[in-house]
């Protein structure tokens, strides 16, 4: 009987934690979309954000590595080889950088843009694991400004569609994805 009571208590605690997390992550407000890109509502309040180290940003977007990348590669008929994974990570990081730059410019936060570019230019610092660079970018943006949370949530399914849809550049290559997909002409 004590075991059953314990299970009920654990279930209730889990339910309360889930509801509180959902309430805290639900930001009211309109999140606009322009030309296929999502832009967060911008607070007029200026602040210097703290950028959390990897894994402490408490984001509710699942890590991209490895499952997201494996799913994309599977959807476009490519094996998850190290070459394909890193080429896809590079491509996604370029796509995210473009969105991040637009968000920085929209907010007028040139200092955050400079920190972002210094941190991630060329795939990040010497200690940066390339396969985790996009996840680290998401953590940076998540910690930078709460108004990016919904924009990032909205961007993820859009990104997956762009990568796996019929117009994706990934279909243009054979078994091995090249580096530099971002710079290639359609």
mmCIF file of N, CA, C and O in Angstrom, residues 99 149 152 186:
data_model
loop_
_atom_site.group_PDB
_atom_site.id
_atom_site.type_symbol
_atom_site.label_atom_id
_atom_site.label_comp_id
_atom_site.label_asym_id
_atom_site.label_seq_id
_atom_site.Cartn_x
_atom_site.Cartn_y
_atom_site.Cartn_z
ATOM 1 N N UNK A 99 19.485 33.606 -39.316
ATOM 2 C CA UNK A 99 18.350 34.012 -38.482
ATOM 3 C C UNK A 99 18.822 34.808 -37.270
ATOM 4 O O UNK A 99 18.221 35.819 -36.915
ATOM 5 N N UNK A 149 12.752 32.593 -27.614
ATOM 6 C CA UNK A 149 12.310 31.226 -27.318
ATOM 7 C C UNK A 149 11.259 30.758 -28.314
ATOM 8 O O UNK A 149 11.401 29.690 -28.916
ATOM 9 N N UNK A 152 12.622 30.404 -31.894
ATOM 10 C CA UNK A 152 13.379 29.165 -32.084
ATOM 11 C C UNK A 152 12.456 27.958 -32.149
ATOM 12 O O UNK A 152 12.660 27.059 -32.968
ATOM 13 N N UNK A 186 21.927 27.320 -56.348
ATOM 14 C CA UNK A 186 20.864 26.333 -56.576
ATOM 15 C C UNK A 186 20.941 25.690 -57.927
ATOM 16 O O UNK A 186 21.393 26.133 -58.870
#
